[in-house]
PDB file of C-alpha atoms and ligand atoms in Angstrom:
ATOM      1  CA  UNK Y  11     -76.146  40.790  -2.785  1.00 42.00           C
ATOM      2  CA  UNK Y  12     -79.485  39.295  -3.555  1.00 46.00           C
ATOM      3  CA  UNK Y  13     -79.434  36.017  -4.735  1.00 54.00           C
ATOM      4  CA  UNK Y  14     -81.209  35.242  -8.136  1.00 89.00           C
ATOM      5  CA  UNK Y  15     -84.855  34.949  -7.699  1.00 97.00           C
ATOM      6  CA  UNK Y  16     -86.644  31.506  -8.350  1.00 98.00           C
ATOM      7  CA  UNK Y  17     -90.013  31.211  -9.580  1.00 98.00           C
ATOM      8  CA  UNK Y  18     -92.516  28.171  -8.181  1.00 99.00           C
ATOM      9  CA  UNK Y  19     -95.611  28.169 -10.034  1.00 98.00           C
ATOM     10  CA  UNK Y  20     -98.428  27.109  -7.438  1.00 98.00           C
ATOM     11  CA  UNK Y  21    -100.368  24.168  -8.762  1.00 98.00           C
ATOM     12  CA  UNK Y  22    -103.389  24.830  -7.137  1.00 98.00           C
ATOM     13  CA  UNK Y  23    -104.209  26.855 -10.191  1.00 98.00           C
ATOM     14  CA  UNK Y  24    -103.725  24.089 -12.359  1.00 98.00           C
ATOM     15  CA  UNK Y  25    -106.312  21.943 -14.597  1.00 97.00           C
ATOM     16  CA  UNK Y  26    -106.148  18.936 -11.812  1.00 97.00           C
ATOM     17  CA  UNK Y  27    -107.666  17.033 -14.650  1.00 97.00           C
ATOM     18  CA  UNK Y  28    -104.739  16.614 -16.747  1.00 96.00           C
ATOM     19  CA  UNK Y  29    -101.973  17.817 -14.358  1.00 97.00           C
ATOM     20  CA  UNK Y  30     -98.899  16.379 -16.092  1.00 98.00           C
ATOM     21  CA  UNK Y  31     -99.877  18.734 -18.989  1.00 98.00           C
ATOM     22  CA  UNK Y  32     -99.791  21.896 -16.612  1.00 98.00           C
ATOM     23  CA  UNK Y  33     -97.170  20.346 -15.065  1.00 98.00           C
ATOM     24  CA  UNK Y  34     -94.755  20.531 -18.555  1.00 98.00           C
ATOM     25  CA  UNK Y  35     -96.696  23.622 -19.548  1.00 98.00           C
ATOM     26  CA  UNK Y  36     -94.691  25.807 -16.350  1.00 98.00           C
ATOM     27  CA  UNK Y  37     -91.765  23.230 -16.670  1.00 98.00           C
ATOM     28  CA  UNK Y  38     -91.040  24.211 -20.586  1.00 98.00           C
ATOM     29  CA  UNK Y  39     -91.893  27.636 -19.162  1.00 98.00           C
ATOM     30  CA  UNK Y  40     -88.942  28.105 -17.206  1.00 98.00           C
ATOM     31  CA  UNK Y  41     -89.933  27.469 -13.589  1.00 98.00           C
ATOM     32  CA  UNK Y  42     -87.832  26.473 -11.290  1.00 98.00           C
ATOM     33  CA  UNK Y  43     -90.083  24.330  -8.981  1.00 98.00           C
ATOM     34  CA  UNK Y  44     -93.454  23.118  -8.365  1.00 98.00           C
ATOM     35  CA  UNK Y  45     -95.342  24.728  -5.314  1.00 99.00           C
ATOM     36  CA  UNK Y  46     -97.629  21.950  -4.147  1.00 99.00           C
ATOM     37  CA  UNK Y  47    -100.356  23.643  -2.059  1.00 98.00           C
ATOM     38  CA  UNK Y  48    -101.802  21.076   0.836  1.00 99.00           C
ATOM     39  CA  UNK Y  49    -104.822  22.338   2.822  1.00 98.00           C
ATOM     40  CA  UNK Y  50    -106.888  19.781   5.192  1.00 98.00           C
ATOM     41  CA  UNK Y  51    -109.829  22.202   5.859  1.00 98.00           C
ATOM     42  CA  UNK Y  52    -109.249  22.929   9.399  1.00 98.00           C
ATOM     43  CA  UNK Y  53    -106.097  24.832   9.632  1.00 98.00           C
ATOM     44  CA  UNK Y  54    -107.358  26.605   6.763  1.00 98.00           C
ATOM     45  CA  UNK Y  55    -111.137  26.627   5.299  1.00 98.00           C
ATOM     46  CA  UNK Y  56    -110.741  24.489   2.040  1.00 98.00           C
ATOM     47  CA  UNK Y  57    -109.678  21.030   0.764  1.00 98.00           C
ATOM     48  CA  UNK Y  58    -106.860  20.262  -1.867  1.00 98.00           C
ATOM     49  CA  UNK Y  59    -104.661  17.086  -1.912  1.00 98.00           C
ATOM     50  CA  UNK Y  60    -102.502  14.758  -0.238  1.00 98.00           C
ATOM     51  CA  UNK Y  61     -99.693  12.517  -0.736  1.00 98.00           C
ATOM     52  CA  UNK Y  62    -101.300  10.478  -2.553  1.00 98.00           C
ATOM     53  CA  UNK Y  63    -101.450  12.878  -5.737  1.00 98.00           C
ATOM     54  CA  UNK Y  64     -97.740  14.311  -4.496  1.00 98.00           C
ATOM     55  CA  UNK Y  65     -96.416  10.676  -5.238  1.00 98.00           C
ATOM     56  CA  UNK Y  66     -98.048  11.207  -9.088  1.00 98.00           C
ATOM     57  CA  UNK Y  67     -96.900  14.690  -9.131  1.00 98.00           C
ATOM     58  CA  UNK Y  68     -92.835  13.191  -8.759  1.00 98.00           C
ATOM     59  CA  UNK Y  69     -93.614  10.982 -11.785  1.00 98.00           C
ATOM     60  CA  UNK Y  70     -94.623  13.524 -14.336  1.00 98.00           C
ATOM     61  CA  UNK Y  71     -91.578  16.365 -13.297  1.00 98.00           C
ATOM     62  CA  UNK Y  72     -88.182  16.149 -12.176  1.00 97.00           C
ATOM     63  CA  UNK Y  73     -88.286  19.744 -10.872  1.00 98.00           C
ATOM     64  CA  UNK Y  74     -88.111  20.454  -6.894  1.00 98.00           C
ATOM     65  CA  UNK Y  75     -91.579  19.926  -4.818  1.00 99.00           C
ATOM     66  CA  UNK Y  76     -92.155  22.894  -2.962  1.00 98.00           C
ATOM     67  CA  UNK Y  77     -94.644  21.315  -0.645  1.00 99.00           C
ATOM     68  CA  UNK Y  78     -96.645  24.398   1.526  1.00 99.00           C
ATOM     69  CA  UNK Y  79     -98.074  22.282   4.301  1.00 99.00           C
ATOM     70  CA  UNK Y  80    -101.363  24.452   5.301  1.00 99.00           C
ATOM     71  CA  UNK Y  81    -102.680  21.442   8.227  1.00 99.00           C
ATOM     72  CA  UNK Y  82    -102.740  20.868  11.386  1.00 98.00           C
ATOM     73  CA  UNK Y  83    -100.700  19.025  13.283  1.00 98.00           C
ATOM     74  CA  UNK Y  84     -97.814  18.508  10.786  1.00 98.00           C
ATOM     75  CA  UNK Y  85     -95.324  16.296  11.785  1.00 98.00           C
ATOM     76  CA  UNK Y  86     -97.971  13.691  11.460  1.00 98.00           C
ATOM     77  CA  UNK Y  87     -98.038  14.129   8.244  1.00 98.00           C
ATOM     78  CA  UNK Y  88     -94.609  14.973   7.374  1.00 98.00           C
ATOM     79  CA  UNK Y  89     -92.977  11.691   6.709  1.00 98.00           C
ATOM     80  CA  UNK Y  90     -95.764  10.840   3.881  1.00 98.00           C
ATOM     81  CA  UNK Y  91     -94.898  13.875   2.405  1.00 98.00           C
ATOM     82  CA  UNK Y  92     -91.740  12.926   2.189  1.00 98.00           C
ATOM     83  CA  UNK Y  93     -91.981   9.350   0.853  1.00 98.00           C
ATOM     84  CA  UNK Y  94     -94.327  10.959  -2.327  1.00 98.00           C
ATOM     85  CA  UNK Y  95     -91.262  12.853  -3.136  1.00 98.00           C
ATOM     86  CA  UNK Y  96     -91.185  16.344  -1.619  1.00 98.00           C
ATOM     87  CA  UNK Y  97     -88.066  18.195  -1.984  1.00 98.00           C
ATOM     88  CA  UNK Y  98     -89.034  21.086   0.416  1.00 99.00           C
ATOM     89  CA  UNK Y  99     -91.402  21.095   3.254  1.00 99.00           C
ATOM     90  CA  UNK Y 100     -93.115  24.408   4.545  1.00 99.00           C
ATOM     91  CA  UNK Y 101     -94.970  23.927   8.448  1.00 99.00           C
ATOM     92  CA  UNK Y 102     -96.993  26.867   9.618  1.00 99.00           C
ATOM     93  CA  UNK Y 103     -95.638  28.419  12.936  1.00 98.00           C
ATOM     94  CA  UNK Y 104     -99.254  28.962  13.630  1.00 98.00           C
ATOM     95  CA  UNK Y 105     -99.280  25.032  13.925  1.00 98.00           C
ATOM     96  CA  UNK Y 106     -96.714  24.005  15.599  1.00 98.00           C
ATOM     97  CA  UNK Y 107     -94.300  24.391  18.900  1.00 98.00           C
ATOM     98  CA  UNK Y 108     -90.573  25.296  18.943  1.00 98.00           C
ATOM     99  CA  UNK Y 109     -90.011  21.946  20.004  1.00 98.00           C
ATOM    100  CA  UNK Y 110     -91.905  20.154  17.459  1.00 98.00           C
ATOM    101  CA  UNK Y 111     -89.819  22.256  14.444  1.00 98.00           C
ATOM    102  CA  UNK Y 112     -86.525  21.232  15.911  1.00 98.00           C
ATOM    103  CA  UNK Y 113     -87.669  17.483  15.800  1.00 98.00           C
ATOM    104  CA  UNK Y 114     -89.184  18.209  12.315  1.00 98.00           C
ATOM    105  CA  UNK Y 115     -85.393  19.677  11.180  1.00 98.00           C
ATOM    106  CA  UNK Y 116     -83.981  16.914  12.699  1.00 98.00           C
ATOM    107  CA  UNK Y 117     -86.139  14.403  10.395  1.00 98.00           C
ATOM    108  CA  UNK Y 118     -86.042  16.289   7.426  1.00 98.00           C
ATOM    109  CA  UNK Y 119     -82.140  17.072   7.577  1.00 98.00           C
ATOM    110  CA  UNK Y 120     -81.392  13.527   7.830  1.00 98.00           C
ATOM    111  CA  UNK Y 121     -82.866  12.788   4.912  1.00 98.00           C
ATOM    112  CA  UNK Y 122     -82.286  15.996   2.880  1.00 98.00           C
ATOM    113  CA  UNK Y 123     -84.997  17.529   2.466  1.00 98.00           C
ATOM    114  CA  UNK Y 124     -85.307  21.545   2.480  1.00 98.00           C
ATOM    115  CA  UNK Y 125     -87.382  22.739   5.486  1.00 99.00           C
ATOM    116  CA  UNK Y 126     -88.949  26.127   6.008  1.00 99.00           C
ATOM    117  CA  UNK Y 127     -91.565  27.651   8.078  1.00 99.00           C
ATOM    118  CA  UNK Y 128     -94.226  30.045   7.085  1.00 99.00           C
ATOM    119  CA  UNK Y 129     -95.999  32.846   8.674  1.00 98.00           C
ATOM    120  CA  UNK Y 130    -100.010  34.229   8.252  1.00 98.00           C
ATOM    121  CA  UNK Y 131    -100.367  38.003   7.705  1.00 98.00           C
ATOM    122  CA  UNK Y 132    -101.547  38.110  10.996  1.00 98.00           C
ATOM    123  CA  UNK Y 133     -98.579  36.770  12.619  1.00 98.00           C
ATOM    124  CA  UNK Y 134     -95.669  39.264  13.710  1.00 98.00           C
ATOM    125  CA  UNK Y 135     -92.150  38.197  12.469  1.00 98.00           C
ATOM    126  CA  UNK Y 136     -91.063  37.576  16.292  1.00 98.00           C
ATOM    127  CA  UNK Y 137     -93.129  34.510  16.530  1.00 98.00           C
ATOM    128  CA  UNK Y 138     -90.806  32.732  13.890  1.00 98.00           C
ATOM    129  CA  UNK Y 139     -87.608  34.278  15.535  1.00 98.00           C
ATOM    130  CA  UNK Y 140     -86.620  31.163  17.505  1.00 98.00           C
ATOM    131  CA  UNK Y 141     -87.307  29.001  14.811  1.00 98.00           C
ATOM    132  CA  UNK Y 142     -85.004  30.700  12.435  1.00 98.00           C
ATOM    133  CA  UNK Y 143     -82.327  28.208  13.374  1.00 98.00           C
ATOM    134  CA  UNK Y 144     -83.612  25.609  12.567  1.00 98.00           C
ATOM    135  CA  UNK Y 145     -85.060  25.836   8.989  1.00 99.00           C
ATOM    136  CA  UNK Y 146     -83.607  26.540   5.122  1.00 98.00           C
ATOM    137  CA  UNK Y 147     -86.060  29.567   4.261  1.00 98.00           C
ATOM    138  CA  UNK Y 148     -89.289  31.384   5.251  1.00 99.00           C
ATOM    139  CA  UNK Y 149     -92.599  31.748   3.255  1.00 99.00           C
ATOM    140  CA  UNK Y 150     -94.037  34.854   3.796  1.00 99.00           C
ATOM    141  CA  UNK Y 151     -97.638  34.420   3.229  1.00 99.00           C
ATOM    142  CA  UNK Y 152     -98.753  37.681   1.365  1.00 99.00           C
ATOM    143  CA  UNK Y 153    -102.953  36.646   1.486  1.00 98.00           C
ATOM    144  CA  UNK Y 154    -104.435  34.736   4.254  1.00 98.00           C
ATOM    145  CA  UNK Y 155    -104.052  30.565   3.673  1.00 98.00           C
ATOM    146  CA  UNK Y 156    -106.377  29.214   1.761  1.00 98.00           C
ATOM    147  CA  UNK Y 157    -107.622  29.824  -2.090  1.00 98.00           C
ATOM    148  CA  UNK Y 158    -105.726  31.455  -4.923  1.00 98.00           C
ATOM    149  CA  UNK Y 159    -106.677  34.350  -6.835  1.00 98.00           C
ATOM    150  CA  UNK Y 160    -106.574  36.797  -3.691  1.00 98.00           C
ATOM    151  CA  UNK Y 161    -105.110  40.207  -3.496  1.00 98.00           C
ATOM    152  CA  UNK Y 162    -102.008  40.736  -2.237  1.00 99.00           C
ATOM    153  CA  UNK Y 163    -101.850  42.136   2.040  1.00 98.00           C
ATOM    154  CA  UNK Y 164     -98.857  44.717   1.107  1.00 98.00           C
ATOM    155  CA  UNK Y 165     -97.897  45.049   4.840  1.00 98.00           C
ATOM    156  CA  UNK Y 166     -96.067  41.466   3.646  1.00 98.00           C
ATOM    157  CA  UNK Y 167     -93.240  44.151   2.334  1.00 98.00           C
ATOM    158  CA  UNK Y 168     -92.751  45.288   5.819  1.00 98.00           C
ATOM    159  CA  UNK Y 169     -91.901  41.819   7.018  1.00 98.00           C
ATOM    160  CA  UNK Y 170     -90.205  40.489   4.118  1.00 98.00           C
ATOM    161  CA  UNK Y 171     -88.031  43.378   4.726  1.00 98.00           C
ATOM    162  CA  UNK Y 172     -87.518  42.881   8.790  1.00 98.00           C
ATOM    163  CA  UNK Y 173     -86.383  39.369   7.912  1.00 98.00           C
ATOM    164  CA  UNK Y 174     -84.002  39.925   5.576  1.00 98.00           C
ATOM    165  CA  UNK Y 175     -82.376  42.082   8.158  1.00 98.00           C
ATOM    166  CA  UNK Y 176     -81.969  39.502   9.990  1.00 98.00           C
ATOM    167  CA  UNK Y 177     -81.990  36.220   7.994  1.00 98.00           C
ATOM    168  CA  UNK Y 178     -79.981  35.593   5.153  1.00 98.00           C
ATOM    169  CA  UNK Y 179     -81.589  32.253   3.805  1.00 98.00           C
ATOM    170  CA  UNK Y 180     -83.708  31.970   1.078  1.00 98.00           C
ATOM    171  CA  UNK Y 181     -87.106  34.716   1.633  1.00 98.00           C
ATOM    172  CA  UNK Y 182     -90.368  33.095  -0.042  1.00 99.00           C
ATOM    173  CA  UNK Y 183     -93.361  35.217  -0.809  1.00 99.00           C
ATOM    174  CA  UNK Y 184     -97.020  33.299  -1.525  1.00 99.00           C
ATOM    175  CA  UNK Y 185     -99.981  34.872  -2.147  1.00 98.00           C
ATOM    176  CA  UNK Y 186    -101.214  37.498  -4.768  1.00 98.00           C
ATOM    177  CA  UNK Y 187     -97.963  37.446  -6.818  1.00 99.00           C
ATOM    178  CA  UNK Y 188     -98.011  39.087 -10.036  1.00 98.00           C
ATOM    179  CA  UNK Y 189     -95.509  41.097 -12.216  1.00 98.00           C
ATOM    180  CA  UNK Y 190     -96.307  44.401 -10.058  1.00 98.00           C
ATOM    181  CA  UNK Y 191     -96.425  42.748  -6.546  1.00 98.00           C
ATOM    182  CA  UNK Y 192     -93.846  40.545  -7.291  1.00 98.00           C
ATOM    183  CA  UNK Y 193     -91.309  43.411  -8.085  1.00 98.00           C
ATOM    184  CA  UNK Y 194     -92.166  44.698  -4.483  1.00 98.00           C
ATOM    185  CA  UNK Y 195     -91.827  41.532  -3.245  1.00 98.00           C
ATOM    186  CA  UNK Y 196     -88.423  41.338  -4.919  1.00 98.00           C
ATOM    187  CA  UNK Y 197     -87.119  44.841  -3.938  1.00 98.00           C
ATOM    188  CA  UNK Y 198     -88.379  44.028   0.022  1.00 98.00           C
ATOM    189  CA  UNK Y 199     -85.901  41.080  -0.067  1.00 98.00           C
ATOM    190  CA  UNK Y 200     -87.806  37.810  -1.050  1.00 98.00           C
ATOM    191  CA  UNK Y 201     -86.037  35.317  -3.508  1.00 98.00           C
ATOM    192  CA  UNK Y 202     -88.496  33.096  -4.294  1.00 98.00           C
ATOM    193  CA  UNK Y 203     -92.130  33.550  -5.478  1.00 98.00           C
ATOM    194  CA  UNK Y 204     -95.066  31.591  -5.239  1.00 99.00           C
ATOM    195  CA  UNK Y 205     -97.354  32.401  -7.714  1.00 98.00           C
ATOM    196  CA  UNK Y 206    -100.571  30.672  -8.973  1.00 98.00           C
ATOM    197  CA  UNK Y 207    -103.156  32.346 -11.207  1.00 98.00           C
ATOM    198  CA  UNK Y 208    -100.783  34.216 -12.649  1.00 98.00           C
ATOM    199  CA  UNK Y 209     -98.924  31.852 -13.879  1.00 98.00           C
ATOM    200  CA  UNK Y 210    -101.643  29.663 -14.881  1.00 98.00           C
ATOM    201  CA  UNK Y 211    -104.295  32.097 -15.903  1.00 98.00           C
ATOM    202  CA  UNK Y 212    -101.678  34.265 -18.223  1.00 98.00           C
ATOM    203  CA  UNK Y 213    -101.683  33.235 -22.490  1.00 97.00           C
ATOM    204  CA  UNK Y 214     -98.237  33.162 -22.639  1.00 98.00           C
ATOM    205  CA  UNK Y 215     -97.206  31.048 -19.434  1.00 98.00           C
ATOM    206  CA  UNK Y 216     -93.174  31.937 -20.656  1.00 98.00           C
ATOM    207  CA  UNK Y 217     -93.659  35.710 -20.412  1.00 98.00           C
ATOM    208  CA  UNK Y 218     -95.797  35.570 -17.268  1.00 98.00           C
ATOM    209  CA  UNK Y 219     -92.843  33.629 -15.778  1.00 98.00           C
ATOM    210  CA  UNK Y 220     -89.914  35.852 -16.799  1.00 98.00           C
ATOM    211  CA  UNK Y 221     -91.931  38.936 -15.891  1.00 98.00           C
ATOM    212  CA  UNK Y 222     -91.226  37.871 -12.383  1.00 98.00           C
ATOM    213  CA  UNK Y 223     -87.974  37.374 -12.581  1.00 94.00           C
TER     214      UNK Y 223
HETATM  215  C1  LIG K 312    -102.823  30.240  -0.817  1.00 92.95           C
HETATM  216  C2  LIG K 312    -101.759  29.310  -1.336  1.00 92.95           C
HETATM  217  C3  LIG K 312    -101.026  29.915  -2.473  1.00 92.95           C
HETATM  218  C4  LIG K 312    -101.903  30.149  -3.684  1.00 92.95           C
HETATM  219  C5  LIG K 312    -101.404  31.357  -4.387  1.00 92.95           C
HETATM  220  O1  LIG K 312    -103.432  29.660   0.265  1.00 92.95           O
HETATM  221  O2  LIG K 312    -100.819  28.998  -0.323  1.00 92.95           O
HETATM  222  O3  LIG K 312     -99.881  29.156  -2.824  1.00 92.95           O
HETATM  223  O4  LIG K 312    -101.921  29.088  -4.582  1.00 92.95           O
HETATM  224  O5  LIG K 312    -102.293  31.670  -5.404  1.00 92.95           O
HETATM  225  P1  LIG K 312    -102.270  33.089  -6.092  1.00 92.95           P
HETATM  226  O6  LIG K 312    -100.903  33.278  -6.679  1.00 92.95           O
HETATM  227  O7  LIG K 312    -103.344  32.988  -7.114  1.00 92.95           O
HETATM  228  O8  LIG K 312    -102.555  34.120  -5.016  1.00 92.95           O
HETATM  229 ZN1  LIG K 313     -98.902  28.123  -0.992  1.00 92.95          ZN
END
């Protein structure tokens, strides 16, 4: 019954130097969206982009914006994110109250937009329970927030596979993906993987891509 798995390449391994060329490099590779990694160095300890660069990302693709929000405070933020073009929005439960994701669904379902919530390895699946209702999918985070290249935490399994049992939306998995982990990942329920040096550090971008799937 699983639905087919989609693959979103996480720019945050990409040359930010010439980004429309990585950009088409995962495009002609087969991916089937961009995961746009935003991290404000307090919710977790490093620094990428903002809208600003989103907005340029939108012009070089027309593939869906997977936009992982890893900040504080979020719906602050959220309706920039959405003018530069996101397609889907990820908040952090660890960031923000029950309340505050309804009012964030609200927003983002008037104008379309795809909203999920994600979860740190430390965080039990019960914490995103009541939020369940009010978002598209989950992103499981697999490594803790906050550089690429980590290994993947394997008790991620364990809660990709108590959500399914319980959630039948789309199951994302971030963090350590490779051909190996992402198999697991597969097998424990997830439908969508986030993967980032991977994809970008592999010599045939194609291959690395379909060995995923
Ligand atoms: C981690 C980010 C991930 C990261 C994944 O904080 O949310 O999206 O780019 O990178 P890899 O696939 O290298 O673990
Ligand atoms: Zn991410």
């Amino acid at each position: 019954m699983s639905p087919k798995v989609k693959i979103a390449p996480s720019l945050l391994s990409a040359d930010f130097s010439s980004l429309a060329k990585d950009i088409k490099r995962v495009e002609r590779a087969g991916a089937d969206m961009l995961h746009v990694d935003i991290m404000d160095g307090h919710f977790v300890p490093n620094i990428t982009i903002g809208p600003v660069v989103v907005k340029y990302m939108r012009k070089a693709t027309s593939l869906p914006l997977d936009v992982h929000l890893m900040i504080e405070d979020p719906e602050q933020y959220i309706n920039a994110f959405v003018q530069a073009g996101s397609d889907m929005i990820t908040v952090h439960i660890e960031t923000a109250s029950i309340k505050e994701i309804e009012a964030m669904h609200r927003n983002l379902k008037s104008k379309g937009i795809k909203f999920g919530v994600s979860l740190n390895p430390a965080t039990p699946i019960s914490k995103i329970k009541p939020a369940l209702k009010f978002v598209d999918f989950v992103l499981v985070m697999s490594v803790n927030p906050g550089f690429g290249g980590q290994a993947f935490i394997k008790s991620a399994l364990t809660k990709i596979k108590q959500l399914r049992a319980i959630f039948e939306k789309d199951i994302a998995v971030d963090g350590g993906i490779n051909a190996a982990t992402g198999k697991l990942a597969r097998e424990a329920g997830a439908n969508i993987l986030a993967a980032g040096s991977y994809i970008f550090g592999a010599k045939n971008t194609k291959q690395a891509i379909e060995s995923l799937r």
